[in-house]
Backbone as numpy.savetxt, mean C-alpha at the origin, in Angstrom:
# Nx Ny Nz CAx CAy CAz Cx Cy Cz
47.73 0.09 -2.38 47.83 1.71 -2.10 46.60 2.16 -2.58
46.14 1.85 -3.68 45.16 1.98 -4.66 43.59 1.29 -4.19
43.42 0.54 -3.61 42.63 -0.51 -2.73 42.12 0.02 -1.84
43.26 0.40 -0.49 43.15 1.54 0.00 42.35 2.77 -0.61
42.50 3.58 -1.12 42.13 4.68 -1.71 40.22 4.44 -2.46
40.69 3.44 -2.65 39.35 3.18 -3.08 37.80 2.58 -2.27
38.39 1.89 -1.35 37.82 1.58 -0.13 37.33 2.69 0.86
38.16 3.69 1.07 37.98 4.86 1.64 36.88 5.81 0.99
37.03 5.89 -0.49 36.10 6.57 -1.23 34.60 6.02 -1.44
34.67 4.62 -1.19 33.47 3.91 -1.08 32.89 4.13 0.30
33.45 4.00 1.24 33.05 4.50 2.66 32.41 5.51 2.81
33.19 6.63 2.23 32.67 8.25 2.36 31.58 8.37 1.42
31.11 7.54 0.39 30.07 7.90 -0.57 28.89 7.16 0.37
29.05 5.93 1.15 27.94 5.23 1.82 27.43 5.82 2.92
28.28 6.67 3.36 28.14 7.48 4.61 27.31 9.02 4.24
27.74 9.26 3.06 27.10 10.26 2.90 25.62 10.32 1.97
25.28 8.98 1.76 24.38 8.85 1.07 23.02 8.30 1.92
23.53 7.18 3.09 23.10 7.00 3.95 21.73 7.62 4.61
22.55 9.13 4.81 20.90 10.10 5.96 19.83 10.33 4.75
20.04 10.40 3.27 19.51 10.80 2.12 17.86 9.30 2.36
18.90 8.18 2.24 17.86 6.80 2.15 17.13 6.66 3.37
17.16 7.03 4.62 16.68 6.42 5.61 15.36 7.36 5.37
14.47 8.31 4.64 13.28 8.58 4.71 12.50 7.53 3.65
12.97 7.03 3.08 12.40 6.18 1.97 12.20 4.70 2.74
12.45 4.24 3.88 11.76 3.34 4.66 10.15 3.40 5.17
9.86 4.75 5.55 8.68 5.25 5.82 7.38 5.10 5.04
7.81 5.88 4.03 7.63 5.84 2.81 7.18 4.46 1.72
7.97 3.76 1.57 7.62 2.69 0.96 6.41 1.24 2.02
7.10 1.61 3.25 6.17 1.22 4.25 4.37 1.36 4.15
4.35 3.20 4.28 2.60 3.94 3.65 2.41 3.00 2.73
3.02 3.03 1.67 2.99 2.39 0.42 2.07 1.25 0.18
2.60 0.28 0.76 2.51 -1.07 0.92 1.53 -1.22 2.11
1.24 -0.53 2.90 -0.17 -0.41 3.82 -1.17 0.11 3.11
-1.21 0.90 2.36 -2.33 1.26 1.81 -2.79 0.67 0.43
-1.76 0.04 -0.42 -2.20 -0.82 -1.10 -3.09 -2.21 -0.65
-2.47 -2.73 0.51 -3.00 -3.66 1.16 -4.47 -3.26 1.57
-4.53 -2.20 2.22 -5.86 -1.60 2.33 -7.07 -2.08 1.07
-6.13 -1.03 0.15 -7.16 -1.04 -0.77 -7.55 -2.47 -1.61
-6.69 -3.53 -1.03 -6.93 -4.78 -2.04 -8.01 -5.30 -1.09
-8.29 -5.20 0.09 -9.00 -5.44 1.20 -10.21 -4.71 0.80
-10.45 -3.67 0.07 -11.58 -3.02 -0.07 -12.15 -3.65 -1.52
-11.56 -3.95 -2.08 -11.35 -4.63 -3.54 -12.55 -5.88 -3.17
-11.63 -6.66 -1.87 -12.15 -7.95 -1.81 -13.59 -7.98 -1.08
-13.71 -7.05 -0.12 -14.88 -6.38 0.25 -15.99 -6.43 -0.84
-15.78 -5.60 -1.83 -16.38 -4.99 -2.99 -17.21 -6.35 -3.73
-16.04 -7.22 -3.84 -16.15 -8.51 -4.94 -17.15 -9.25 -4.37
-17.18 -9.42 -2.70 -17.65 -10.57 -1.83 -19.45 -10.01 -2.01
-19.16 -8.64 -1.68 -20.46 -7.84 -1.63 -21.40 -7.97 -3.15
-20.60 -8.09 -4.53 -21.66 -8.31 -5.10 -21.53 -10.07 -5.84
-20.95 -10.48 -5.16 -21.39 -12.15 -4.95 -22.56 -12.40 -4.05
-22.88 -11.87 -2.89 -23.70 -11.84 -2.37 -25.08 -11.34 -3.18
-24.87 -10.25 -3.38 -25.91 -9.50 -3.79 -26.51 -10.34 -4.95
-25.57 -11.23 -6.07 -26.11 -11.68 -7.21 -26.58 -13.59 -7.10
-26.10 -13.36 -5.48 -26.44 -14.91 -5.04 -27.69 -15.04 -4.42
-28.46 -13.37 -4.20 -29.48 -13.33 -3.46 -29.85 -13.43 -1.71
-28.69 -13.38 -1.49 -28.01 -13.46 -0.06 -28.70 -12.05 0.51
-28.61 -10.99 -0.20 -29.08 -9.87 0.72 -29.93 -9.23 -0.52
-30.38 -8.07 -0.10 -31.54 -7.33 -0.66 -30.65 -6.09 -1.25
-31.20 -5.37 -2.40 -30.81 -4.61 -3.18 -30.59 -3.08 -1.81
-31.27 -2.53 -1.06 -30.94 -1.91 0.01 -29.84 -2.22 0.51
-29.74 -3.15 1.18 -28.89 -3.55 1.67 -27.34 -3.65 1.03
-27.32 -3.82 -0.25 -26.30 -3.79 -1.25 -25.83 -2.44 -1.16
-26.86 -1.49 -1.45 -26.20 -0.04 -1.69 -25.84 0.36 -0.63
-26.10 0.05 0.78 -25.71 0.55 1.75 -24.20 0.09 2.16
-23.87 -0.88 2.12 -22.61 -1.52 2.11 -21.67 -0.78 1.09
-22.26 -0.64 -0.09 -21.19 -0.41 -0.96 -21.34 0.46 -0.58
-22.01 1.76 -0.16 -21.56 3.31 0.16 -20.46 3.32 1.14
-20.94 2.20 2.34 -19.59 2.34 3.20 -18.14 1.88 2.56
-18.13 0.84 1.51 -17.20 0.40 0.76 -16.28 1.94 0.28
-17.17 2.74 -0.09 -16.37 3.35 -1.21 -16.07 4.61 -0.48
-16.72 4.90 1.16 -16.19 6.02 1.61 -14.73 5.79 2.54
-14.35 4.35 2.63 -13.32 4.10 3.20 -12.16 3.81 2.15
-12.68 4.38 0.63 -11.51 3.75 -0.29 -11.07 4.74 -1.26
-10.16 5.02 -1.56 -9.71 6.21 -2.68 -10.09 5.62 -4.14
-10.03 4.37 -4.51 -10.00 4.00 -5.62 -11.55 3.84 -6.15
-12.50 3.17 -5.08 -13.98 3.12 -5.27 -14.64 4.47 -5.28
């Protein structure tokens, strides 16, 4: 009998908390997407700096591309 009461209580707790947790998925997904986007910006900035140091691009192009990356990033 006590097992059954414990089971019923567990089911009720799950049913009551499930609606509260349904909003977490989109938030976590948006956070992961934002992190991936910022990581891509970081990689682009690193590659840009490597190209500039190697002499593959001039300073004008370097500054232009750097500004484009900054516009699309929260961190830079």
